[in-house]
PDB file of C-alpha atoms in Angstrom:
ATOM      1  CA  UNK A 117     188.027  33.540  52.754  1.00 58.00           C
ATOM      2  CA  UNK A 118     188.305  32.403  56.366  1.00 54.00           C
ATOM      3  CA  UNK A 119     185.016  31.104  57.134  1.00 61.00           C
ATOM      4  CA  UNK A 120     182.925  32.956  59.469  1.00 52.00           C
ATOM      5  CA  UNK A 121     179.915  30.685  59.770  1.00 50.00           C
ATOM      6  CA  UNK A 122     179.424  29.104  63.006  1.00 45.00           C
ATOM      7  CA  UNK A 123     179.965  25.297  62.649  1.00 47.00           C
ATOM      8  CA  UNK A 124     179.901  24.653  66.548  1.00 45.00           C
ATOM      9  CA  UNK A 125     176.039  24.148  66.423  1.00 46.00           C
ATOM     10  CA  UNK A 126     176.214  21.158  64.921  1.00 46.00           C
ATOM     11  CA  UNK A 127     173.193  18.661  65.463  1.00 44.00           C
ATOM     12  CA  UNK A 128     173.100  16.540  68.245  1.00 46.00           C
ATOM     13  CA  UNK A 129     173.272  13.527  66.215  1.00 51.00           C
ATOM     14  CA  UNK A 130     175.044  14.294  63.316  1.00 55.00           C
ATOM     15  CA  UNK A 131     174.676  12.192  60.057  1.00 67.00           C
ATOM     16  CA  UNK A 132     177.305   9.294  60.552  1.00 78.00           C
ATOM     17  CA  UNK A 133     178.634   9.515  57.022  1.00 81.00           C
ATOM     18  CA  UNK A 134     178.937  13.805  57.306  1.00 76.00           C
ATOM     19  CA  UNK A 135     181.187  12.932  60.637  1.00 80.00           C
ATOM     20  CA  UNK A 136     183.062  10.783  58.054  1.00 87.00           C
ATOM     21  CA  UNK A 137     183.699  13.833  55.456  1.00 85.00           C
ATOM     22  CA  UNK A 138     184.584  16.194  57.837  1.00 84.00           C
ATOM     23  CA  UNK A 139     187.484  13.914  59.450  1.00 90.00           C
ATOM     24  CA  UNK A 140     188.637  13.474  55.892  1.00 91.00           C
ATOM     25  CA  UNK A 141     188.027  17.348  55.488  1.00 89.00           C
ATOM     26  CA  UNK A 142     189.773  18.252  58.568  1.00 91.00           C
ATOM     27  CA  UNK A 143     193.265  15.851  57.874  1.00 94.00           C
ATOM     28  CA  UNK A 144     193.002  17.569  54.537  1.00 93.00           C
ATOM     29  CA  UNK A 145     193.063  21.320  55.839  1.00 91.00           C
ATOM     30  CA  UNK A 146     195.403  21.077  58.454  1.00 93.00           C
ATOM     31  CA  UNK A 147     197.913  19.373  55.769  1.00 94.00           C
ATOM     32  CA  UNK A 148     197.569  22.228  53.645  1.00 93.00           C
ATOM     33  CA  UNK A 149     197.731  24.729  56.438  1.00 92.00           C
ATOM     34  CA  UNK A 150     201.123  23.550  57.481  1.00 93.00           C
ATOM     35  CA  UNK A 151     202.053  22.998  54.052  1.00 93.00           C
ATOM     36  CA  UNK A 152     201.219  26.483  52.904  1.00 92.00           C
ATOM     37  CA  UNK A 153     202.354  28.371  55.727  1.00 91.00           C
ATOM     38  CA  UNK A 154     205.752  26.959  55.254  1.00 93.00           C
ATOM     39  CA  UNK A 155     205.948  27.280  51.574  1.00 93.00           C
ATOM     40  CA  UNK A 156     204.433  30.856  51.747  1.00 91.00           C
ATOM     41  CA  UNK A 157     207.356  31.738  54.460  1.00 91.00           C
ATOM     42  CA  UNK A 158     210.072  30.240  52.443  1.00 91.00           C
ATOM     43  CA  UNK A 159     208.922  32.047  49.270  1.00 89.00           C
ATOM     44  CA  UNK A 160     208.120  35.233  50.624  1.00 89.00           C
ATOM     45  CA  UNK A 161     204.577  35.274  49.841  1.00 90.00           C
ATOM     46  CA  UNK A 162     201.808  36.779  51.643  1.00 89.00           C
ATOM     47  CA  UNK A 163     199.078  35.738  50.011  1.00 90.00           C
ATOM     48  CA  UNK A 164     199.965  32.188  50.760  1.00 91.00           C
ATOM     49  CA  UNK A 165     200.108  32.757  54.434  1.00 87.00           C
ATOM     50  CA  UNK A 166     196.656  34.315  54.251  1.00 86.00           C
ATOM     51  CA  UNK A 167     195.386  31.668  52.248  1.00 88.00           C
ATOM     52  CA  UNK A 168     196.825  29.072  54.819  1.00 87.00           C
ATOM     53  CA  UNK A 169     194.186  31.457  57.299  1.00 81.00           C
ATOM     54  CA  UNK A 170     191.599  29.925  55.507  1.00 79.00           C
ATOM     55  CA  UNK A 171     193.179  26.357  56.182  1.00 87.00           C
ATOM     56  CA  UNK A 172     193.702  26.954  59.602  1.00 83.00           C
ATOM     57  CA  UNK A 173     190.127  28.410  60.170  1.00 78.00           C
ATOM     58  CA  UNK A 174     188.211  25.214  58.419  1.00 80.00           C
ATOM     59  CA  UNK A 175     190.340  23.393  59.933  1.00 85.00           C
ATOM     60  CA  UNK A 176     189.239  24.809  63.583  1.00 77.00           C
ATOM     61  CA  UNK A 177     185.741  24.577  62.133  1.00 75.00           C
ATOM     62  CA  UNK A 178     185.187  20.836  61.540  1.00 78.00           C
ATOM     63  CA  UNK A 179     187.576  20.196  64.673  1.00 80.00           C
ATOM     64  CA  UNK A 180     184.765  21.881  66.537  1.00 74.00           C
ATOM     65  CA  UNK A 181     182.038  20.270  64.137  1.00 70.00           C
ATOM     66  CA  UNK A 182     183.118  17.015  65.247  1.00 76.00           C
ATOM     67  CA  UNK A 183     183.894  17.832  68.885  1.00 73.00           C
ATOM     68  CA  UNK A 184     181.464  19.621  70.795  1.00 63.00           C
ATOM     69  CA  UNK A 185     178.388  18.009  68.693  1.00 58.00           C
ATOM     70  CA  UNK A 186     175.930  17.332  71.344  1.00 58.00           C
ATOM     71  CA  UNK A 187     177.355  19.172  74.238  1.00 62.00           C
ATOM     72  CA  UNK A 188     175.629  22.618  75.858  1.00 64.00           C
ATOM     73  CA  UNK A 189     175.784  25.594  74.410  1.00 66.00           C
ATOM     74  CA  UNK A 190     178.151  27.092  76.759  1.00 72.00           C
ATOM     75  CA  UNK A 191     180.687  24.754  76.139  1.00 74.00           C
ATOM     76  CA  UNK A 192     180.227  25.622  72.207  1.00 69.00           C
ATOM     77  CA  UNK A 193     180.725  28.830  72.361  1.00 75.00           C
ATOM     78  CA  UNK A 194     184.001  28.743  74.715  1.00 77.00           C
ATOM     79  CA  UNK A 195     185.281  26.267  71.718  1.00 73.00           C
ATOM     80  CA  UNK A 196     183.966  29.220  69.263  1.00 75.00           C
ATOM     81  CA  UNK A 197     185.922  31.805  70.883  1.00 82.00           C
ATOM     82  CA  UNK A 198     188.909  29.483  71.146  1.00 79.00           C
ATOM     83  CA  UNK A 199     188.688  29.363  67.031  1.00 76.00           C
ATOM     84  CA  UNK A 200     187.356  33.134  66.745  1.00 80.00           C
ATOM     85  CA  UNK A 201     190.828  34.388  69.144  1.00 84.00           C
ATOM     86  CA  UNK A 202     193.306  31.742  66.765  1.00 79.00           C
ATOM     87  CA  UNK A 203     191.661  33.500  63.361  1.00 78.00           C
ATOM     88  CA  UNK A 204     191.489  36.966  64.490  1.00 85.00           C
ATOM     89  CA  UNK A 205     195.590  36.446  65.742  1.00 85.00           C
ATOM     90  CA  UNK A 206     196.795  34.928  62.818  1.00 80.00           C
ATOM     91  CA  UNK A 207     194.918  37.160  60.407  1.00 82.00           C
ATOM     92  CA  UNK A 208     196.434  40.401  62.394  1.00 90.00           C
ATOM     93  CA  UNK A 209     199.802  38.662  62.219  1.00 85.00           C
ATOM     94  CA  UNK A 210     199.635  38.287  57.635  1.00 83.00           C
ATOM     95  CA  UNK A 211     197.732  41.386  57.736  1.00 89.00           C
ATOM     96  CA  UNK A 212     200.834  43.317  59.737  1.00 90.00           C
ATOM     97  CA  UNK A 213     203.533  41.411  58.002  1.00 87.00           C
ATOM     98  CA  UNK A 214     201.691  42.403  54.669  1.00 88.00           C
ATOM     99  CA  UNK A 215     201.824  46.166  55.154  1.00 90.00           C
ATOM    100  CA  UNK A 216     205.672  46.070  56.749  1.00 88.00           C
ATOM    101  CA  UNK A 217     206.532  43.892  53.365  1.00 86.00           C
ATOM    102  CA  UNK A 218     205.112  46.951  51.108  1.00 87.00           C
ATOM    103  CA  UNK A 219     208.084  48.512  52.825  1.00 88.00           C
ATOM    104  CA  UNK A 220     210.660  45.964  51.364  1.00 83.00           C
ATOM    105  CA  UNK A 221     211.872  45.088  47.989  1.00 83.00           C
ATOM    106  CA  UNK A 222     211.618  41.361  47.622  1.00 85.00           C
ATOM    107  CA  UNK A 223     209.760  39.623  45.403  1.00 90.00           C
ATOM    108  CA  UNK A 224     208.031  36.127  46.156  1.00 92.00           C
ATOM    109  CA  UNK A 225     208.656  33.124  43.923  1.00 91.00           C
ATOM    110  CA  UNK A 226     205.557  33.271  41.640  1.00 91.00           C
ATOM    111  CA  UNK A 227     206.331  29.924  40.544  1.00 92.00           C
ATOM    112  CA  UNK A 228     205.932  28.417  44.215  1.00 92.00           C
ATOM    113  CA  UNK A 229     202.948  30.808  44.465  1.00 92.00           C
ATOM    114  CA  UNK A 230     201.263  29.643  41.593  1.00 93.00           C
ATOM    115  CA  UNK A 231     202.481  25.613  42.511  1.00 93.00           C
ATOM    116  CA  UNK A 232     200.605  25.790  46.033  1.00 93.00           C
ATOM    117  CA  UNK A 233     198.088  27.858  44.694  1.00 91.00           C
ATOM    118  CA  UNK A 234     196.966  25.545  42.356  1.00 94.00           C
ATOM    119  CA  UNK A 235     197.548  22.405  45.032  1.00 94.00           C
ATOM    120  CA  UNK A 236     195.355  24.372  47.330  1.00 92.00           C
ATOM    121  CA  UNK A 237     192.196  25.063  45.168  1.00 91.00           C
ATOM    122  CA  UNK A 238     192.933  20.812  44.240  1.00 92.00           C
ATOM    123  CA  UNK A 239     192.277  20.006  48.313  1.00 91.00           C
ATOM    124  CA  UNK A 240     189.634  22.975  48.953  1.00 87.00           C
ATOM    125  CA  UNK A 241     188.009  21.402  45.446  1.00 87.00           C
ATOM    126  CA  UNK A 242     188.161  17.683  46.887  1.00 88.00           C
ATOM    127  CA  UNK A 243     186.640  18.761  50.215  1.00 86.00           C
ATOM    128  CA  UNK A 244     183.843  21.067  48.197  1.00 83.00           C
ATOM    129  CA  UNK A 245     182.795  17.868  46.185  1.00 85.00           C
ATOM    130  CA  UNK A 246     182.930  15.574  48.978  1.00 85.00           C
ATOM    131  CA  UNK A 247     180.201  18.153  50.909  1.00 79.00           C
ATOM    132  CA  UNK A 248     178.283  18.969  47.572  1.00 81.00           C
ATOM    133  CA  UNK A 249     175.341  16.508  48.836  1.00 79.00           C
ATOM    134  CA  UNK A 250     175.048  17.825  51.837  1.00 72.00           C
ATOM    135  CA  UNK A 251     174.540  21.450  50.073  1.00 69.00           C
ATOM    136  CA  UNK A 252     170.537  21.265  50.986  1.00 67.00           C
ATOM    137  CA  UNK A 253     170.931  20.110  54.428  1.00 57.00           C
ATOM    138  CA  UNK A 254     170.622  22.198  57.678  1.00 52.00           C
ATOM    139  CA  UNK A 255     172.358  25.660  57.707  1.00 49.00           C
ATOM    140  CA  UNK A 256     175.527  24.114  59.487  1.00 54.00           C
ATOM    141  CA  UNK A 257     175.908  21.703  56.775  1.00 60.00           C
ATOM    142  CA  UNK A 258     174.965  24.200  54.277  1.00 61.00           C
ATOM    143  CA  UNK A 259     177.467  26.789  55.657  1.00 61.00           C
ATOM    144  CA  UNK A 260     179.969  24.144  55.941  1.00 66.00           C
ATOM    145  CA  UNK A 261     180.047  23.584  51.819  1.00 68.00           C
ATOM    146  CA  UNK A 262     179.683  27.142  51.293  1.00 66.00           C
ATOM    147  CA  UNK A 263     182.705  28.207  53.188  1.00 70.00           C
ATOM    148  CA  UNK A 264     184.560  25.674  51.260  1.00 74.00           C
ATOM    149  CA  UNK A 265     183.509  26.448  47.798  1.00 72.00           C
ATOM    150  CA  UNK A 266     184.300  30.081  48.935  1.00 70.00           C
ATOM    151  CA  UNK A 267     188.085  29.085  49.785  1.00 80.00           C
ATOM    152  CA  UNK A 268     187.820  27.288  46.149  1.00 80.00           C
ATOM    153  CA  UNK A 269     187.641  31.129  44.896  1.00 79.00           C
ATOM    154  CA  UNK A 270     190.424  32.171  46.895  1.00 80.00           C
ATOM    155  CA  UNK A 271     192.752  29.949  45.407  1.00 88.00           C
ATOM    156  CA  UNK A 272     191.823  31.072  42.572  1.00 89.00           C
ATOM    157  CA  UNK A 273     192.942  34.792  43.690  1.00 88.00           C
ATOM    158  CA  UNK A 274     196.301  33.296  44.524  1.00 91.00           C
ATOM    159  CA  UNK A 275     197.092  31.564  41.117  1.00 93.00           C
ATOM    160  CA  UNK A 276     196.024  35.213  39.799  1.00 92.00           C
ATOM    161  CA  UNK A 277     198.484  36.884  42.523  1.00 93.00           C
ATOM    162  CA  UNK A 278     201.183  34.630  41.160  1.00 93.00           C
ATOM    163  CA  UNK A 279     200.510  35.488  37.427  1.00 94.00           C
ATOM    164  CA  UNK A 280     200.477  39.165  38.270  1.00 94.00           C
ATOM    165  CA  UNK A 281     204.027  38.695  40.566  1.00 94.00           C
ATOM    166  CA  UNK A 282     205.153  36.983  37.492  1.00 93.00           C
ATOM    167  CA  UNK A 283     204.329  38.569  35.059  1.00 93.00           C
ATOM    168  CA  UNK A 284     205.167  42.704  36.424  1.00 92.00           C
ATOM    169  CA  UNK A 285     208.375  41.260  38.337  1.00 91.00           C
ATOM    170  CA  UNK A 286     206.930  43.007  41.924  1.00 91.00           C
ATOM    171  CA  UNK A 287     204.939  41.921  45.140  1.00 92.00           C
ATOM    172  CA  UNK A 288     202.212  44.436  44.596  1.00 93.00           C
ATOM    173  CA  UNK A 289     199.853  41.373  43.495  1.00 93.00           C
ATOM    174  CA  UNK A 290     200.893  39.327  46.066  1.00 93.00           C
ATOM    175  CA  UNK A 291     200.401  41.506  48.387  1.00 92.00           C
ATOM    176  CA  UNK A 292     197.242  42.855  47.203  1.00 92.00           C
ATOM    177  CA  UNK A 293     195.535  39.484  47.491  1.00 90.00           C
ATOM    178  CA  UNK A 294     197.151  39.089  50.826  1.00 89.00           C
ATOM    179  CA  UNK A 295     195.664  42.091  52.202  1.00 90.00           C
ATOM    180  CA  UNK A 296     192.317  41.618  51.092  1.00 88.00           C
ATOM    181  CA  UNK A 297     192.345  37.491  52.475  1.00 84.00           C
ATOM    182  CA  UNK A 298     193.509  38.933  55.585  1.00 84.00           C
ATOM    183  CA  UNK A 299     191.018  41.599  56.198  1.00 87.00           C
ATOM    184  CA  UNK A 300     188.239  38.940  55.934  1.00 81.00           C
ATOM    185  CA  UNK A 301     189.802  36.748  58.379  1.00 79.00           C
ATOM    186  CA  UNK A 302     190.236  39.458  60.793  1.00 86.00           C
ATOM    187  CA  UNK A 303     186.639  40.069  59.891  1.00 84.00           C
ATOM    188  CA  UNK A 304     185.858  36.564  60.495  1.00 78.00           C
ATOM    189  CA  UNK A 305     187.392  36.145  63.623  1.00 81.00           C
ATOM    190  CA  UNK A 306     185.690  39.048  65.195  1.00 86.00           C
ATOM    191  CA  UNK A 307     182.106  38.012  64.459  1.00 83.00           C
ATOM    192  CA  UNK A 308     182.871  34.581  65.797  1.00 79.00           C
ATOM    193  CA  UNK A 309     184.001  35.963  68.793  1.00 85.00           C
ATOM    194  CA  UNK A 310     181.377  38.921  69.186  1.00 86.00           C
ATOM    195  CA  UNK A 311     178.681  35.727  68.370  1.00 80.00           C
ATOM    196  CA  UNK A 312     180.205  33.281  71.239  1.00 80.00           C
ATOM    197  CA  UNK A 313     180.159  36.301  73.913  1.00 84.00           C
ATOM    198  CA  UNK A 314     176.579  37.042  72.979  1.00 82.00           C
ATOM    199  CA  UNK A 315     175.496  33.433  74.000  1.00 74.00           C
ATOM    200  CA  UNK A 316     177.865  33.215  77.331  1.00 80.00           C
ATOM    201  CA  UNK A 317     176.296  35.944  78.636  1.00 83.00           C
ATOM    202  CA  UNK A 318     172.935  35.686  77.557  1.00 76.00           C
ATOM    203  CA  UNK A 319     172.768  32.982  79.532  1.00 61.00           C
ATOM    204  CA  UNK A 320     169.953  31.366  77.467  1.00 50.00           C
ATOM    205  CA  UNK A 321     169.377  28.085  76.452  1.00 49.00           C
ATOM    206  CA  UNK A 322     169.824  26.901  73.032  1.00 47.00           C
ATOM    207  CA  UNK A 323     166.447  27.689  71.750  1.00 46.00           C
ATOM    208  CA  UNK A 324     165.753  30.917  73.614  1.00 44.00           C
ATOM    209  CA  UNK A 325     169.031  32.017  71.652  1.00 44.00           C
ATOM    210  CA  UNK A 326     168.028  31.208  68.383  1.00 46.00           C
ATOM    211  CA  UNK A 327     164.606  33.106  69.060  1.00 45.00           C
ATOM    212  CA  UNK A 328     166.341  35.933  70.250  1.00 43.00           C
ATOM    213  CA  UNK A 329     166.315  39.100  67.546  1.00 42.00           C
ATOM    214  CA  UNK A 330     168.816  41.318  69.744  1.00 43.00           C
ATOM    215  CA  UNK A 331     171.995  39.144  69.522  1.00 41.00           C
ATOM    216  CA  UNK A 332     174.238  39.082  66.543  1.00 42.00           C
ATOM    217  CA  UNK A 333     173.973  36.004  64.243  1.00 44.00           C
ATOM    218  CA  UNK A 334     176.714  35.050  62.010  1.00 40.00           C
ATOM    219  CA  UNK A 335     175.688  34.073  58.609  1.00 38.00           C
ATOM    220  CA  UNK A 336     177.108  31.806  56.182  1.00 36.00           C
ATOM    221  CA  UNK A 337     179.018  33.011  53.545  1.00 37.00           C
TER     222      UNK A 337
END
């Protein structure tokens, strides 16, 4: 599931060896992203290209983890809706495609589905372990290993997408999966974005916002 939590309000002095495990985190997402989103266009599979959404949107948030830690608030939530505008678009995009496919006939390759599939819950796995200490730390870091553990259950959905396309011989649990993954990111996106127009035009400082019970907080998943 494309993570919704808001990772931009990192601290200002962020643990050294955290900075360390998201760079590792973020080479490993946008790998898979690009890897997946290739691999889900060549074999027809939707579900892969939504589960690349989740790629791209960790991706996005320990990019803006790592840099905007420290800065204002304002410039946080500009990066925020930068990430909240790239998840909303590319979830509309797989969640489109997905309903024109249930139009069509072809099948995806289960076997490349369930190959990737099982390649991405390896990476989202890896990058769940590495954050696993910091699982009691503040709620970025805590939202940070959430959202990755919860991408560790989407893969899971794929593999099952790819047994299901496999074993009926049609897309309907491909794009099943699909349709669900992308609903969430769309979901996703639009809180992040709702969240990071909230603070621009509050025009509070960072501590005032926090206090403030009228504007919409995004929770961790």
């Amino acid at each position: 599931m494309a993570c919704s939590s808001c990772a931009s309000d990192a601290p200002a002095q962020p643990d050294p060896r955290w900075r360390r495990v998201l760079w590792i985190a973020l080479a490993i997402n946008l790998a898979m992203f690009a890897g997946e989103i290739f691999a889900g266009i060549a074999s027809g599979s939707r579900s892969l290209q939504a589960d690349a959404l989740d790629f791209l949107g960790d991706a996005a948030n320990y990019a803006i983890s790592l840099g905007v830690a420290g800065l204002a608030l304002r410039w946080r939530s500009h990066a925020a809706l930068l990430k909240g505008g790239t998840i909303l678009a590319f979830g509309l995009y797989v969640l489109v495609t997905t309903l024109a496919a249930a139009f069509g006939t072809r099948v995806p390759h289960g076997e490349t589905m369930g190959g990737v599939g099982i390649l991405a819950l390896v990476a989202n796995g890896t990058v769940a372990l590495m954050l696993f200490r910091y699982r009691t730390g503040d709620a970025n870091m805590r939202s940070v290993w959430i959202c990755s553990r919860n991408d560790a259950i989407g893969n899971l959905a794929v593999v099952a997408a790819a047994v299901g396309v496999l074993g009926t011989g049609t897309q309907w649990p491909d794009l099943a999966v699909a349709a669900i993954m992308a609903t969430l990111g769309v979901s996703g996106g639009l809180q992040i974005i709702l969240q990071a127009k909230a603070e621009l035009s509050s025009g509070m400082g960072e501590a005032e916002l926090i206090a403030a019970p009228g504007l919409p907080k995004i929770a961790a998943e």
